[in-house]
PDB file of C-alpha atoms and ligand atoms in Angstrom:
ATOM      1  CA  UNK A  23     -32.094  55.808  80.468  1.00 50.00           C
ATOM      2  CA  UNK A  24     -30.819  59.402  81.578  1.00 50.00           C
ATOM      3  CA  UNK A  25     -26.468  59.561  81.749  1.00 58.00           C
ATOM      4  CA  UNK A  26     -27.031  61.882  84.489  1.00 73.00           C
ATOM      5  CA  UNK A  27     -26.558  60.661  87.935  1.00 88.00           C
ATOM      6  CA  UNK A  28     -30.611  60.637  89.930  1.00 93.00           C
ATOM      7  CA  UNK A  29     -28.364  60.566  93.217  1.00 96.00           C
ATOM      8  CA  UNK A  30     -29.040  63.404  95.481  1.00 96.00           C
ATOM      9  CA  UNK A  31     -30.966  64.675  98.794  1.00 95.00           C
ATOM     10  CA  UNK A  32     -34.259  64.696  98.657  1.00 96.00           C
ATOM     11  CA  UNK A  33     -35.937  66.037 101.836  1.00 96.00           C
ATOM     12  CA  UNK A  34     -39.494  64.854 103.353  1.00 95.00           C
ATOM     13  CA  UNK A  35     -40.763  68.190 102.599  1.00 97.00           C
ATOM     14  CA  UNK A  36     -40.218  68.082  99.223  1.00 97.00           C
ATOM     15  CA  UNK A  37     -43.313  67.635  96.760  1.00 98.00           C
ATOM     16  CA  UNK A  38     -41.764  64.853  94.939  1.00 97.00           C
ATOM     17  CA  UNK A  39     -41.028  63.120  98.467  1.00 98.00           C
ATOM     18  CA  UNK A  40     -44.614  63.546  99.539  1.00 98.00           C
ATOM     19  CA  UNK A  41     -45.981  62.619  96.117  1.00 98.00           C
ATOM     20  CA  UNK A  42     -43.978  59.358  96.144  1.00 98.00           C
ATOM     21  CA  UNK A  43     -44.695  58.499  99.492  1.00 97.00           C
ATOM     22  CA  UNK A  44     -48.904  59.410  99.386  1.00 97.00           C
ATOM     23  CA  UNK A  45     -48.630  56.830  96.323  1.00 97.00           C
ATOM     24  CA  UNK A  46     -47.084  53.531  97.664  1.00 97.00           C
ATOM     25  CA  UNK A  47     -48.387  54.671 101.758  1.00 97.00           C
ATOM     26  CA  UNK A  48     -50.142  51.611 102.409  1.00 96.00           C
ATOM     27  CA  UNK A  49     -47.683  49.289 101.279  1.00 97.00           C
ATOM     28  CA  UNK A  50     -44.592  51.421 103.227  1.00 97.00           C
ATOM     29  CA  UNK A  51     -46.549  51.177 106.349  1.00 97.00           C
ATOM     30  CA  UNK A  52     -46.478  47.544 105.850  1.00 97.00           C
ATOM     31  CA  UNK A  53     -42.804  47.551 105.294  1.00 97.00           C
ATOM     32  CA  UNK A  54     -41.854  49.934 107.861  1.00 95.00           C
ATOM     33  CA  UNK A  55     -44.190  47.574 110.598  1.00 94.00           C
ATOM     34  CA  UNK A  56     -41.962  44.184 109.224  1.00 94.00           C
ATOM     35  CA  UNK A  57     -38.753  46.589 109.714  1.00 94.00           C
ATOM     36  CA  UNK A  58     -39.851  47.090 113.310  1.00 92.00           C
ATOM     37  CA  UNK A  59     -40.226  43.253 113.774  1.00 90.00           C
ATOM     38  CA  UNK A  60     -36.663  42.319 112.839  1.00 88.00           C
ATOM     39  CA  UNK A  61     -36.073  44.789 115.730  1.00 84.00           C
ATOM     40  CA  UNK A  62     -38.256  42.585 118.313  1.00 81.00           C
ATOM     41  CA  UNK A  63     -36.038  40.963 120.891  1.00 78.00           C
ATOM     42  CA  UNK A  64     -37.457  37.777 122.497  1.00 76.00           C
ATOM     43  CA  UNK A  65     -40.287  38.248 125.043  1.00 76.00           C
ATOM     44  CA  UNK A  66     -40.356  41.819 123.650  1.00 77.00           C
ATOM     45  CA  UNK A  67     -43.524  43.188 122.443  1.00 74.00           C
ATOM     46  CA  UNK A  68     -43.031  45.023 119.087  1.00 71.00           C
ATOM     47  CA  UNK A  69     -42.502  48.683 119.325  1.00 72.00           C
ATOM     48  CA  UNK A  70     -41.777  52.117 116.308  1.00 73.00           C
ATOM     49  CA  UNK A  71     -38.205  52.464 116.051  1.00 75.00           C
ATOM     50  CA  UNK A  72     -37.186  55.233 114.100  1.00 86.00           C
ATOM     51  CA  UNK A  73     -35.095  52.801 112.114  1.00 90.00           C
ATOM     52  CA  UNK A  74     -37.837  51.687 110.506  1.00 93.00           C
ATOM     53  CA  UNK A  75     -39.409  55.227 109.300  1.00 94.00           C
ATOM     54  CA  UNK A  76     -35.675  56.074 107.832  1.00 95.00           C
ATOM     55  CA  UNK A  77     -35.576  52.624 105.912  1.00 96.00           C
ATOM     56  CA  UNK A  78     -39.206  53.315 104.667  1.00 97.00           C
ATOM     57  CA  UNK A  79     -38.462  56.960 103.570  1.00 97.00           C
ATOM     58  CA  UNK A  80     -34.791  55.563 102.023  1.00 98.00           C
ATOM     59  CA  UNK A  81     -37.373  53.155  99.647  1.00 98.00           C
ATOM     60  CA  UNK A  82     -38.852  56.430  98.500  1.00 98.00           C
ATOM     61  CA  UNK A  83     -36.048  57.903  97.286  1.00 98.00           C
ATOM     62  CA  UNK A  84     -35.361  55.086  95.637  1.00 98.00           C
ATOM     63  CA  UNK A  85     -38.695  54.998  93.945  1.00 98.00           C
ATOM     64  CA  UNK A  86     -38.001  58.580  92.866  1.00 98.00           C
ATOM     65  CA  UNK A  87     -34.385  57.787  91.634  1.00 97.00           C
ATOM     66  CA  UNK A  88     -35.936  54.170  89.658  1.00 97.00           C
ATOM     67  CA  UNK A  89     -38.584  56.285  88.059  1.00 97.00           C
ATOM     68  CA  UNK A  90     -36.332  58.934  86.636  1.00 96.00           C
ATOM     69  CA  UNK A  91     -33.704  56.470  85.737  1.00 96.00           C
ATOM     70  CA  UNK A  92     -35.361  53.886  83.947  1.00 96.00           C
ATOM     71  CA  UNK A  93     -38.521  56.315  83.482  1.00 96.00           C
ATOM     72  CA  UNK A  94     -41.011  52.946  84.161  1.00 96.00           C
ATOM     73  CA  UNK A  95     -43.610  52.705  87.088  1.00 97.00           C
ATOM     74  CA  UNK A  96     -42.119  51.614  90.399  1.00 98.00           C
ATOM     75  CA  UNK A  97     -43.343  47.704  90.734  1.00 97.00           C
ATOM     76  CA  UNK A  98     -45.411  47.124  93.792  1.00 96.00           C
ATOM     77  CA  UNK A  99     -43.636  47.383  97.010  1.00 96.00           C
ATOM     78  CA  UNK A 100     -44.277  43.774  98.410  1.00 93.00           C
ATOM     79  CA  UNK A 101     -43.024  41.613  95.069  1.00 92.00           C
ATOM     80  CA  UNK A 102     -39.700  40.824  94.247  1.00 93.00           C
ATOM     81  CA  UNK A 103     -39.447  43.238  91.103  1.00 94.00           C
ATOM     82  CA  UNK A 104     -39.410  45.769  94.128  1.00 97.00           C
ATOM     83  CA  UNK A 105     -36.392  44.725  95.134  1.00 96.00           C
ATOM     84  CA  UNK A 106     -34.380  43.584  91.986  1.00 95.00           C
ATOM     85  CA  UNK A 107     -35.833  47.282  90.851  1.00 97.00           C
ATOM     86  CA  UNK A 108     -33.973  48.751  93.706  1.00 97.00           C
ATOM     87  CA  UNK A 109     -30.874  46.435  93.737  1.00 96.00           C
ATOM     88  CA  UNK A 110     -30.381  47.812  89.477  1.00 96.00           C
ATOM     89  CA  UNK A 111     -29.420  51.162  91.060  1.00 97.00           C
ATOM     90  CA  UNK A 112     -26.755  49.961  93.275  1.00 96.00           C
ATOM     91  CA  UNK A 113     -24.957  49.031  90.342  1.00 94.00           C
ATOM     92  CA  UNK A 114     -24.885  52.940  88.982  1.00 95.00           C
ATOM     93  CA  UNK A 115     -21.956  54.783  89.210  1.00 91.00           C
ATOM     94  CA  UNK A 116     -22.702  57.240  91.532  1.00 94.00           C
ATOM     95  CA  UNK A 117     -24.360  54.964  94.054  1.00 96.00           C
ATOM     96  CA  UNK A 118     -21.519  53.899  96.421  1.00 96.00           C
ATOM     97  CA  UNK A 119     -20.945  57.031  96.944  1.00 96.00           C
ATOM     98  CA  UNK A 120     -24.359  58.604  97.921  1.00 97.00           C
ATOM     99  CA  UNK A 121     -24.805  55.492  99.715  1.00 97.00           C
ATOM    100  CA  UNK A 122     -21.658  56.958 101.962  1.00 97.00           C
ATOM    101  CA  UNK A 123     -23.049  60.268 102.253  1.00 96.00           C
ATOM    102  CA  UNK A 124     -26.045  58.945 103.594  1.00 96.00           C
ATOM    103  CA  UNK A 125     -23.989  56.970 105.774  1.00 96.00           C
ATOM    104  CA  UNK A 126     -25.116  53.693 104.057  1.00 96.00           C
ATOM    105  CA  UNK A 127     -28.898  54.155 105.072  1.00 96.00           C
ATOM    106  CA  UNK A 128     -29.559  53.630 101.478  1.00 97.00           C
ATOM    107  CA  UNK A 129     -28.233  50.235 101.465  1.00 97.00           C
ATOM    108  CA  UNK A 130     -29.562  48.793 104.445  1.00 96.00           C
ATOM    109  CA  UNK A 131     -32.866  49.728 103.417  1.00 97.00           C
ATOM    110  CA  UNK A 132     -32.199  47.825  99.984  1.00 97.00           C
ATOM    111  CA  UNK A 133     -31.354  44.826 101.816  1.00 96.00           C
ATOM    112  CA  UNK A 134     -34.270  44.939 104.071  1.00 96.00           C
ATOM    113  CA  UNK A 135     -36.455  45.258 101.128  1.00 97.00           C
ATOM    114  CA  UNK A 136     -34.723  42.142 100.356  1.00 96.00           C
ATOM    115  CA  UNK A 137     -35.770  40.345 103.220  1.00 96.00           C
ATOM    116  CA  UNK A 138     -39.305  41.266 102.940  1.00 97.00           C
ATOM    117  CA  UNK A 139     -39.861  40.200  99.640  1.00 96.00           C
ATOM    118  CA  UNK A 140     -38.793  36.792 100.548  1.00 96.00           C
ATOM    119  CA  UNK A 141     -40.809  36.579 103.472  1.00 94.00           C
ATOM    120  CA  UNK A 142     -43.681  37.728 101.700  1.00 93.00           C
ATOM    121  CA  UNK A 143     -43.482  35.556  98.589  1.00 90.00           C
ATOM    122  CA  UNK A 144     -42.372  32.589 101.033  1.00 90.00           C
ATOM    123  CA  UNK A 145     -45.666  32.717 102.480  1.00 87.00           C
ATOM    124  CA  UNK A 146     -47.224  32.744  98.718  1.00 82.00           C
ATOM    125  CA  UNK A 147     -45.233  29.387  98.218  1.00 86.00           C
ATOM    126  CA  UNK A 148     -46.399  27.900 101.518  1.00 88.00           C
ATOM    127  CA  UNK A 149     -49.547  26.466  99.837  1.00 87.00           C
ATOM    128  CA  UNK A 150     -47.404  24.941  97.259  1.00 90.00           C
ATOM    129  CA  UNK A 151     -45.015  23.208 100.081  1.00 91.00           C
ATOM    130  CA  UNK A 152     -48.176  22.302 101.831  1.00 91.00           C
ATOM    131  CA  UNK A 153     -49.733  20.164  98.993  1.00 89.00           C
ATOM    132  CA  UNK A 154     -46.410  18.394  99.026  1.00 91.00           C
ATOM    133  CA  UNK A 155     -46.427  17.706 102.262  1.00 93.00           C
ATOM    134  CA  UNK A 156     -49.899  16.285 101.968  1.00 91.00           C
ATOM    135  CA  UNK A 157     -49.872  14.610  99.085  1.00 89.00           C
ATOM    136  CA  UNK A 158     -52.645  16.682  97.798  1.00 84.00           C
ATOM    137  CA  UNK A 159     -54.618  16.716  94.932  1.00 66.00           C
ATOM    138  CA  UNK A 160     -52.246  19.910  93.481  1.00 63.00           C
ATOM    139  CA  UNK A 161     -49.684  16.808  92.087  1.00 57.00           C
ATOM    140  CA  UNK A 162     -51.670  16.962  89.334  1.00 65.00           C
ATOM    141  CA  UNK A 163     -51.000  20.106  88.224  1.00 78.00           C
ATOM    142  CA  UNK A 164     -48.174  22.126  86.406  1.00 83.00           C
ATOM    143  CA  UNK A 165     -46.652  23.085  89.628  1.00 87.00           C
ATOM    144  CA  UNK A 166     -45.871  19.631  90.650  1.00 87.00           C
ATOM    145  CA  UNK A 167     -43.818  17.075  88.519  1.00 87.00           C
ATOM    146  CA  UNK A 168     -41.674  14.003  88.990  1.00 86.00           C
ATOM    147  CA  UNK A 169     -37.858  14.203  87.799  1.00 86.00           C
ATOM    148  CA  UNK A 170     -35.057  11.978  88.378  1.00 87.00           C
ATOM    149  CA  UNK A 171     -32.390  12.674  91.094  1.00 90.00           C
ATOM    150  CA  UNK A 172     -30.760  16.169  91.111  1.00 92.00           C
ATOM    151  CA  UNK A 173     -26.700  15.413  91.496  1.00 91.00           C
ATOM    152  CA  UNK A 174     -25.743  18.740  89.986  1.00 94.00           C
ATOM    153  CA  UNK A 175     -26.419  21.893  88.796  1.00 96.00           C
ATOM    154  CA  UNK A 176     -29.105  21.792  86.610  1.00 96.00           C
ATOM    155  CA  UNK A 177     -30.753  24.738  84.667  1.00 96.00           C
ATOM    156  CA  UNK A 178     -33.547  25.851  86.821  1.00 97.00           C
ATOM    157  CA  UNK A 179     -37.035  25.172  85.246  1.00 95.00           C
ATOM    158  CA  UNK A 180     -39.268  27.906  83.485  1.00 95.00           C
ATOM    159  CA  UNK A 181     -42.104  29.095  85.498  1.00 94.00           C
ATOM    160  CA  UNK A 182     -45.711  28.040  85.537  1.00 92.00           C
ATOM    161  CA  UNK A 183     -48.586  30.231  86.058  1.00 88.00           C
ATOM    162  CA  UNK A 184     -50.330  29.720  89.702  1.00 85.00           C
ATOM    163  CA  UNK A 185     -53.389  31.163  90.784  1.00 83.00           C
ATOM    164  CA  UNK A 186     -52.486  34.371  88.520  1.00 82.00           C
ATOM    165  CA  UNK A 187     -48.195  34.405  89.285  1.00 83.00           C
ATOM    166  CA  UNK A 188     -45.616  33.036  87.903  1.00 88.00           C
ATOM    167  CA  UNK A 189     -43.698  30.647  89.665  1.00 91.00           C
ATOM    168  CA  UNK A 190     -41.292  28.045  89.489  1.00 94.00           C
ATOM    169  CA  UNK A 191     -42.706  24.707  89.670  1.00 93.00           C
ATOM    170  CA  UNK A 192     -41.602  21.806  92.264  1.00 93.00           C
ATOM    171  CA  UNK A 193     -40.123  18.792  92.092  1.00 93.00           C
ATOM    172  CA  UNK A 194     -42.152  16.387  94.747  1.00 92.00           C
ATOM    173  CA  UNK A 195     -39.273  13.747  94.110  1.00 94.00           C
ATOM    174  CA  UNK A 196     -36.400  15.841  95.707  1.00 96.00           C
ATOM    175  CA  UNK A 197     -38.624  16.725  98.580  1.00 96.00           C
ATOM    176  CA  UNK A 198     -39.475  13.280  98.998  1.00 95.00           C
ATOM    177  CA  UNK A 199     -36.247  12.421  99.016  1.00 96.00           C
ATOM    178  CA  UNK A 200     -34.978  14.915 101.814  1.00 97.00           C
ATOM    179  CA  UNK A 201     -37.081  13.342 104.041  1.00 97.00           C
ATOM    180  CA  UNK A 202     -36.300   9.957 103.515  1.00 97.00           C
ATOM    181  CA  UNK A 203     -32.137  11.344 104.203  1.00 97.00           C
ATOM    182  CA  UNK A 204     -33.110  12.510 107.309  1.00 97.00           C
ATOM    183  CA  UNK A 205     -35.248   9.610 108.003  1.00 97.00           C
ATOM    184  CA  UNK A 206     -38.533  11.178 108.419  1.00 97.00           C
ATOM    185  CA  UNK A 207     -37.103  12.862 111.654  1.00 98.00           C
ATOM    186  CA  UNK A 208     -36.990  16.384 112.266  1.00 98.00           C
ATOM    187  CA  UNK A 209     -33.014  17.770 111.171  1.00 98.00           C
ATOM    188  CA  UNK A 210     -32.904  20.259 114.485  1.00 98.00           C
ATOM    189  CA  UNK A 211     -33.840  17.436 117.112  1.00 98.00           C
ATOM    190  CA  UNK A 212     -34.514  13.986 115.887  1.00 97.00           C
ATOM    191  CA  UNK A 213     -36.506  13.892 118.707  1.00 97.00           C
ATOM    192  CA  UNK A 214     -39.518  15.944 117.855  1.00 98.00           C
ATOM    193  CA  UNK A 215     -42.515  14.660 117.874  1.00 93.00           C
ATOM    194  CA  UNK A 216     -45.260  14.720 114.816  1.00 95.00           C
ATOM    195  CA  UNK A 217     -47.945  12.207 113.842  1.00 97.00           C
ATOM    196  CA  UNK A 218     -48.701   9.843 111.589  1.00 97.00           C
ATOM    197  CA  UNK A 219     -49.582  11.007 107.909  1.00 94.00           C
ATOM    198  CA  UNK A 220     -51.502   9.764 105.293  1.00 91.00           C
ATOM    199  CA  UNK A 221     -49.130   7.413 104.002  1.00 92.00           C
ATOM    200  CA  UNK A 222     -48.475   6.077 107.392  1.00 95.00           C
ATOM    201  CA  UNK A 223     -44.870   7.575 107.681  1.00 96.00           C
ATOM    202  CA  UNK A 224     -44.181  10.334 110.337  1.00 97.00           C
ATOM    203  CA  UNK A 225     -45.503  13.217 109.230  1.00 97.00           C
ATOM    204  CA  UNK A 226     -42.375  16.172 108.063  1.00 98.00           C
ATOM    205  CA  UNK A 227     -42.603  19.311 106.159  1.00 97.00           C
ATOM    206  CA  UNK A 228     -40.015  20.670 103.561  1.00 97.00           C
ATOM    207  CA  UNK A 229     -38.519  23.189 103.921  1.00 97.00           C
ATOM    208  CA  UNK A 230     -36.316  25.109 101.053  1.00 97.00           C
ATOM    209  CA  UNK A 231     -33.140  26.407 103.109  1.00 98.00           C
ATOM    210  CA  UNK A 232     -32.379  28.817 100.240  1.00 98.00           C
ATOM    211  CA  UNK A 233     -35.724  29.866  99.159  1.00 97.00           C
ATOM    212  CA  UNK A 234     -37.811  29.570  96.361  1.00 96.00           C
ATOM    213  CA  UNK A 235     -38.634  33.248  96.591  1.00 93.00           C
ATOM    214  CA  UNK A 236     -35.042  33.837  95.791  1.00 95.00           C
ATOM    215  CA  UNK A 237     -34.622  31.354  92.311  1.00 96.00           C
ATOM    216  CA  UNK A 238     -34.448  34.581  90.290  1.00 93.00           C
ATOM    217  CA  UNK A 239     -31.064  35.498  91.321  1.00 94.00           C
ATOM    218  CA  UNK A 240     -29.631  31.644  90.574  1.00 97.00           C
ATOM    219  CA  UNK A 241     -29.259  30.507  86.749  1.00 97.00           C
ATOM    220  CA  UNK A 242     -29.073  26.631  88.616  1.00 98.00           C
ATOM    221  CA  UNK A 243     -32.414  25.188  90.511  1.00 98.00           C
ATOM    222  CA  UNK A 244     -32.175  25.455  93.771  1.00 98.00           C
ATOM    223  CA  UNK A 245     -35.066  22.876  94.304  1.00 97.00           C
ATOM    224  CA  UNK A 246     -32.713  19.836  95.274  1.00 97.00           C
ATOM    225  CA  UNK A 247     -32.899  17.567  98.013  1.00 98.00           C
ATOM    226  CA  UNK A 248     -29.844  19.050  99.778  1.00 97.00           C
ATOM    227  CA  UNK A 249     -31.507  22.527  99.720  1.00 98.00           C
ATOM    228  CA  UNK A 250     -34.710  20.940 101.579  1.00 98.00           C
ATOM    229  CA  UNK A 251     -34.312  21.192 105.299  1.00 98.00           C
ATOM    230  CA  UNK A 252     -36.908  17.768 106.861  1.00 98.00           C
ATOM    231  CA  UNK A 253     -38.124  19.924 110.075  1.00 98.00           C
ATOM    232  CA  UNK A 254     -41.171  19.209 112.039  1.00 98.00           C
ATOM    233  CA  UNK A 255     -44.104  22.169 112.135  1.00 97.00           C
ATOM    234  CA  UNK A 256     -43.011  23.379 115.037  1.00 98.00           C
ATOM    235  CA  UNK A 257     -39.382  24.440 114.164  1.00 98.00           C
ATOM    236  CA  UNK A 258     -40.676  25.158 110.676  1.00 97.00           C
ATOM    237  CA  UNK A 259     -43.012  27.630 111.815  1.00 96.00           C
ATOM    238  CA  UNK A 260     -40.293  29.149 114.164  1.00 97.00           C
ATOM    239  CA  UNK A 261     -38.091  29.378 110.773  1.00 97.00           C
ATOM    240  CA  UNK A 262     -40.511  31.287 109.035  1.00 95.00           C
ATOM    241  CA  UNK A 263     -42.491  33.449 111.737  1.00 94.00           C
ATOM    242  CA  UNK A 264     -40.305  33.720 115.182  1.00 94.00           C
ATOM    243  CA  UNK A 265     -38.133  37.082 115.787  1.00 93.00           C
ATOM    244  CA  UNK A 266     -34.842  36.941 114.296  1.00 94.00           C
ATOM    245  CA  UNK A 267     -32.711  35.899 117.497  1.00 95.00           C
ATOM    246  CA  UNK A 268     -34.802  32.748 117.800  1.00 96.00           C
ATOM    247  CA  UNK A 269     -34.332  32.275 113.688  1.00 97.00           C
ATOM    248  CA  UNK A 270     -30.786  32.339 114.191  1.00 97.00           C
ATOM    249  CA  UNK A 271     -29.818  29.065 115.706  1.00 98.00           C
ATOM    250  CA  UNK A 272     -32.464  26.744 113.035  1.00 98.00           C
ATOM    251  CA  UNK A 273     -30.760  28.715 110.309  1.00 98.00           C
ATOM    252  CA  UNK A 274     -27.079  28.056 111.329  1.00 98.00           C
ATOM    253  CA  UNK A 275     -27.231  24.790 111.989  1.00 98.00           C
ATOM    254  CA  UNK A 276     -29.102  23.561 108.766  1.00 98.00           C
ATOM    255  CA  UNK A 277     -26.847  25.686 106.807  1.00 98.00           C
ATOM    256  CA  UNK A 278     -23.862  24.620 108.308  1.00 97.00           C
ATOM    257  CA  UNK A 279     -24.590  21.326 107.506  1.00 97.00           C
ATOM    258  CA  UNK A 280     -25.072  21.855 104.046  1.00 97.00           C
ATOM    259  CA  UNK A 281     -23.278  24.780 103.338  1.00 97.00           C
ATOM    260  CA  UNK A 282     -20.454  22.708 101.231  1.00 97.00           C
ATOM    261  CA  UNK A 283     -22.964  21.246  98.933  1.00 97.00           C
ATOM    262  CA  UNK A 284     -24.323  24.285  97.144  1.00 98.00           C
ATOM    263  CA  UNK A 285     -21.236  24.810  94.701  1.00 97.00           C
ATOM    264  CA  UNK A 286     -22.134  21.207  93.518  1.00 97.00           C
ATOM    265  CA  UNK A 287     -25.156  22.639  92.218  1.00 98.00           C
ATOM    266  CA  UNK A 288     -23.688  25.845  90.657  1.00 97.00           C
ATOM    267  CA  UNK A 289     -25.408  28.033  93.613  1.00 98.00           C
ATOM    268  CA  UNK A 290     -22.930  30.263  95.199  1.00 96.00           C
ATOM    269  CA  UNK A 291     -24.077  30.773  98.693  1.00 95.00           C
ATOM    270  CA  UNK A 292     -22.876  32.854 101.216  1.00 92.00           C
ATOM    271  CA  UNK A 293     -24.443  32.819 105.246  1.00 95.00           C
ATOM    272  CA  UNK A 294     -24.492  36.915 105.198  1.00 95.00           C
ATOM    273  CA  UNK A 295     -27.355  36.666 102.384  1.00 94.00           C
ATOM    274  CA  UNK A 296     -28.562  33.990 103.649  1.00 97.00           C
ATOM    275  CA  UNK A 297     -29.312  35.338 106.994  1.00 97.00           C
ATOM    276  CA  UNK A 298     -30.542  38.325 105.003  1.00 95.00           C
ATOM    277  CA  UNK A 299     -33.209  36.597 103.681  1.00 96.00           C
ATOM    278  CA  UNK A 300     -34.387  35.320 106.721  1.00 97.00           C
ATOM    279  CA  UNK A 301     -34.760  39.037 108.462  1.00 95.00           C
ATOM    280  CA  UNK A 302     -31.406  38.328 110.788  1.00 95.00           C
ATOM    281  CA  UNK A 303     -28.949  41.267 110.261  1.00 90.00           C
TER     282      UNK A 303
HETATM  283 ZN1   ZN B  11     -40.664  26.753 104.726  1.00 64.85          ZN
HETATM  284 ZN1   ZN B  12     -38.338  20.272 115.132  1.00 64.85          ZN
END
């Protein structure tokens, strides 16, 4: 690692810009089209925003500045190594105040980055949630395990390899037992109607309020019953796939109802991030 600051302009027409760009295009086209959709009002169809082509050409800068700092490969643009990559430089000294010069473009692309990476690896664990929401035939492997109740901040577990990733595996018990709190009944209107699953109870997904995508950043598992919102599939898939303003209201009102619980589990939570990570800015 270089002393020297990598912080400086880079213009589009520069080779290095270009070079960076050509390299990761397909995957900034996908980012820049997920920027436009946090832009998508209701009833709105999606349209370019020039937003979006800044924030995309902010993430290859910082591509340029990770390479020369920590002279390694960029990691692909969709994981979450993309974004913890990115997030390392914000804690160099000269950041802050490039970030001002650029009048904080640099950091609100960061932070979308953010977002996208836990969409896209939320969808990865989707399979997983689904299995326990099925009682599938997955409960037999070293994703899924048993534990006793979660009361307090446990280490989180190590991770498992899945279908060639690494990821952290799930305790069925604590999802189990979020529906049973909320009585098998969906947490934004009790009123929802499902159907009648397998084992003859209404049928509820889980749903991990803080998510899985984001265990990385917390030394404490955030798989606990308290963290596992009981929602029906409608409101689940508005959670995960609905534009931002109709995110909003599902994502206040479960957190709000749990927000005091987290420090019990050593998981410092704040609704700013939290919001982040669901595309709402
Ligand atoms: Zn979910
Ligand atoms: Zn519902």
């Amino acid at each position: 690692m270089t002393n020297l600051s990598p912080f400086r302009k880079i213009y589009a027409k520069e080779e290095i810009f270009k070079e960076t760009r050509q390299r990761f295009e397909r995957e900034l086209e996908q980012f820049e089209q997920y920027a436009d959709y946090l832009t998508v009002k209701r009833g709105q169809a999606q349209k370019k925003s020039g937003k979006a082509r800044s924030y995309a050409s902010y993430i290859v800068r910082g591509i340029i500045f990770y390479e020369e700092t920590f002279a390694t490969p960029f990691p692909p643009l969709h994981t979450r190594e993309a974004f913890i990559g990115l997030d390392r430089l914000r804690q160099l000294p000269n950041y802050a105040e490039f970030n001002q010069t650029e009048s904080r473009f640099p950091n609100a692309a960061i932070n979308c980055l953010d977002s996208y990476t836990v969409h896209l690896s939320t969808l990865q664990d989707h399979e997983i949630d689904q299995a326990i929401d099925t009682y599938d035939e997955l409960s037999r492997s070293p994703i899924l395990y048993q534990d006793n109740v979660i009361q307090n901040a446990r280490p989180r577990p190590e991770k498992v390899s899945f279908k060639g990733s690494e990821v952290y595996p799930r305790n069925v018990s604590e999802s189990l037992r979020a529906k049973e709190q909320n009585h098998w009944q969906c947490e934004i209107d009790s009123s929802h109607r499902t159907f009648t699953d397998l084992k003859g109870m209404p049928y509820v997904e889980g749903h991990h309020l803080v998510p899985m995508a984001t265990q990385d950043l917390f030394e404490y598992t955030i798989d606990f019953s308290a963290n596992i919102a009981c929602l029906c599939p409608t409101c689940h898939r508005q959670i995960h796939f609905a534009v931002p303003e109709e995110k909003l209201p599902l994502v206040e009102t479960l957190y709000d109802k749990r927000r005091n619980v987290y420090s019990d589990y050593g998981i410092d939570m704040n609704k700013d991030r939290l919001m982040q990570w669901y595309g709402i800015f």
